[in-house]
Amino acid sequence: MSELLLHVKGLSCERDDRMLIRDLAFDLHGGEILQIEGPNGSGKTTLIRILCGLSDDYEGELHWRGQPRHRNDDRFRQEHLYFGHLTGIKTSLSPRENLRWILQLKGVGERGPALDTAIETALEKVGLASYEDVPVYALSAGQKRRVALARLQVEPALLWVLDEPFTAIDRKGVAELEALIQQHASRGGSVLLTTHHALDIPGLRKLQLGLGGGQWALN
Amino acid sequence: MGTELNPAAVNPAVVKPPSMAQGFNAMLRRDLVVAFRQRSDLVNPLFFFIMVIALFPLGIGPEPSTLQKIAPGVIWIAALLSTLLSVDSLFRQDFDDGSLELALLSPQPLFVLVLGKIIAHWLVTALPLILVSPVLGVMLYMDADTIQATLCSLLLGTPVLSMISAIGAALTVGLRKGGVLVAIIALPLYVPVLIFGTGAVEAASMSMAFGGQLAILGAFLILALAFAPFAIAAGLRISLNG
Amino acid sequence: MAFDNFAEFLAMGKHGAYVWAAYGISLLVIAANILAPILRQRALRIDIQRKIKREKLES
Amino acid sequence: MFATIKRLYHQFGSPRYFYDMTGKMLPWLIAGAVLLIIPGIVWGLAFAPPDYLQGNSYRIMYIHVPAASLAMGAYVMMAVAGVVVLVWRMKMAEMVARSIAPIGASFAFLCLITGAIWGKPTWGTWWVWDARLTSMLILLFLYIGVMALNMAIENAQSAARATAVLSIVGAVNIPIIKYSVEWWNTLHQPASISMTSSSMATEMLIPLLLCIFGFYFLFAVLLIMATRCEILQREQRSNWVRQLVENN
């Protein structure tokens, strides 16, 4: 059993006076993929925002690699990747500039040429080989999405927190992303994602939300 | 995934501990590039500043004596209103496309990133005003050292205005109807800067020493630089907490 | 008593209008601050009672 | 001593305890307010001697000065509540801070109106850019900013936190604004006109002190009444509120 990454205990969250999640508890080890399911408004995105640190409107405990989150917050921020509905890609910049900014924000060590080659190979992998310096507003919706997905190729992170990653991607893209997720898990990372898409990934764990009164079910 | 970076994908120990300078430079450089790609945001506050100042002689009459008397107030209030006009674009775009969330989740301390953002915003919107203000000073019959006082006071004062309005912008970034609210929040806090800014220019127009007023503006600047980024970071975290 | 009779008290020299105007407005503002929570509390109680009744019907 | 403060702090932190306790304290506070304000006002209006300089118009002071000190004190109290909201995340502090703003604003407004009315017979104009009146005007704008932000945010908790940040920033700026307005005022209007005659006779001073204390009791009453409404509003789902509402 590989290292325990995320440990959640007694997590409950109330949103405008109704109990969204009550006493949620689960552990996420390296190599595991957890899909969060539930109807719209059942608190999927709220849970994602709590787990990745955007929202602190909750009671309960969150531990990252054995330490409570408020103690190793910096380390957690460096070791996880958040991929939200809004991808964070600025349309007036080119894919290269977007990725360079995101990586520098993450405190990636590489500089200059090493960073550029890494970005180029990542863009190549998502099929944007010759589009490195085209402003993103000139790209198609699918290509815009793939610029964001290039982050998964290059951004160093142990835990991937993906919010609806499969939206606006064609069938080929979906298959590629599923393969990427499995590959990340096989190399010791873990993935936490919300999607309505039926994933055929072996060993996939599911967390069911929105069963009323903050109940949840984990298989 | 064979690139050098990727072994770090699973073992992030390779990642350098975050350095403030890297975060600050990344945010500053990116915002400047974004600003230069979107000319309109750059130019609007400048035109607004020029037009508002040009209106006063039309409204109040062309006599040099009256214009000279009101010139300090006119230039400073126009600069203040232009800052208010341009502040909405500070966080709004990043909020809409999600990059604000990435900044919040970065290991770099948020107040450093925010400082980078505000300095970029100041360079883009306030600096052109300062550079153009001598021309407008001449239009209002200002003499040489009054114009010099205007330049110095604007140079010291407008960053404070930007930081105060950034606090308002951070607190209202998530709201649909944020625009006017930033003005209501920020205007009362502008008062000390306005008083000492116009005070300096007035003292110069009466050919008195204006070093004292500039010193106090400098003190406001240091106070703002020290405290405002923390209030802005707290405001952003609260706005995006929902 | 600083005034000889009630009429003089009302007039207060030529300042009567100002003094009574100031006190009148103050009374209004303070009365508003007293009434507002009372009315709001009553409205809240009615609203909560209605919500409880509605929940009873649904369950 | 510190232990009792800590105990009280935690006890009053629970909305139910706050609601019950303040319910019991309210009659005493109302009595205190009435017993201080009525004698203070009657004494100030009827029995205090006329001012040799201003005649009777100075009697407006018995409303103007308490309102000014309350407007200032309420803002500082709101900022302190803001610190409690941000640091200890106490829900009760959120409700208290939210209820202070309108009351503080009304006293600031009251101070301005009575100051203007007082100014008319004294200086011949309704509004004078006197340092204190101008600072009070800006304080009223700060209140309006806080209330506007409060109304603009739906979620009660983030509204409370956002207004907490704003009221703290405002509180830090109050001395700066006061200093700059005073400097600006002396620059433009060298002859500083004092509102009240220099030395105040004791017959004038005692009613003023009565009024000031009375107004602080009044403020406590208004704040408690407003905060109790806020508690009912935010705790309406809890069953203690439901029972409370059902049985009367």
GROMACS .gro file of C-alpha atoms in nm, chain A residues 83 87-91 93-96 98-99 122-151 153 165-173 176:
model
   53
   83PHE     CA    1  -0.804   2.213  -1.246
   87THR     CA    2  -0.912   2.676  -1.659
   88GLY     CA    3  -0.713   2.988  -1.570
   89ILE     CA    4  -0.588   3.028  -1.926
   90LYS     CA    5  -0.580   3.394  -2.036
   91THR     CA    6  -0.701   3.432  -2.394
   93LEU     CA    7  -0.166   3.529  -2.403
   94SER     CA    8  -0.016   3.244  -2.604
   95PRO     CA    9  -0.013   2.883  -2.471
   96ARG     CA   10   0.358   2.914  -2.398
   98ASN     CA   11   0.016   3.087  -2.008
   99LEU     CA   12   0.202   2.771  -1.910
  122ALA     CA   13   0.381   1.917  -2.312
  123LEU     CA   14   0.201   2.117  -2.583
  124GLU     CA   15   0.315   1.860  -2.839
  125LYS     CA   16   0.160   1.581  -2.632
  126VAL     CA   17  -0.178   1.750  -2.630
  127GLY     CA   18  -0.162   1.802  -3.006
  128LEU     CA   19  -0.080   2.173  -3.007
  129ALA     CA   20   0.263   2.127  -3.164
  130SER     CA   21   0.270   2.433  -3.390
  131TYR     CA   22   0.041   2.650  -3.180
  132GLU     CA   23   0.287   2.744  -2.902
  133ASP     CA   24   0.285   3.116  -2.982
  134VAL     CA   25  -0.062   3.167  -3.125
  135PRO     CA   26  -0.275   3.383  -2.894
  136VAL     CA   27  -0.529   3.156  -2.723
  137TYR     CA   28  -0.824   3.363  -2.846
  138ALA     CA   29  -0.738   3.248  -3.200
  139LEU     CA   30  -0.768   2.878  -3.099
  140SER     CA   31  -1.083   2.664  -3.116
  141ALA     CA   32  -1.272   2.571  -2.797
  142GLY     CA   33  -1.125   2.220  -2.804
  143GLN     CA   34  -0.774   2.356  -2.847
  144LYS     CA   35  -0.828   2.605  -2.563
  145ARG     CA   36  -0.922   2.315  -2.338
  146ARG     CA   37  -0.614   2.123  -2.444
  147VAL     CA   38  -0.389   2.415  -2.353
  148ALA     CA   39  -0.522   2.377  -2.001
  149LEU     CA   40  -0.481   2.000  -2.013
  150ALA     CA   41  -0.116   2.050  -2.109
  151ARG     CA   42  -0.072   2.148  -1.743
  153GLN     CA   43   0.172   1.694  -1.866
  165PRO     CA   44  -1.210   1.774  -1.674
  166PHE     CA   45  -1.396   1.597  -1.956
  167THR     CA   46  -1.620   1.888  -2.054
  168ALA     CA   47  -1.577   2.021  -2.413
  169ILE     CA   48  -1.335   1.744  -2.519
  170ASP     CA   49  -1.386   1.514  -2.817
  171ARG     CA   50  -1.388   1.132  -2.788
  172LYS     CA   51  -1.018   1.100  -2.871
  173GLY     CA   52  -0.933   1.359  -2.605
  176GLU     CA   53  -0.617   1.031  -2.391
   0.00000   0.00000   0.00000
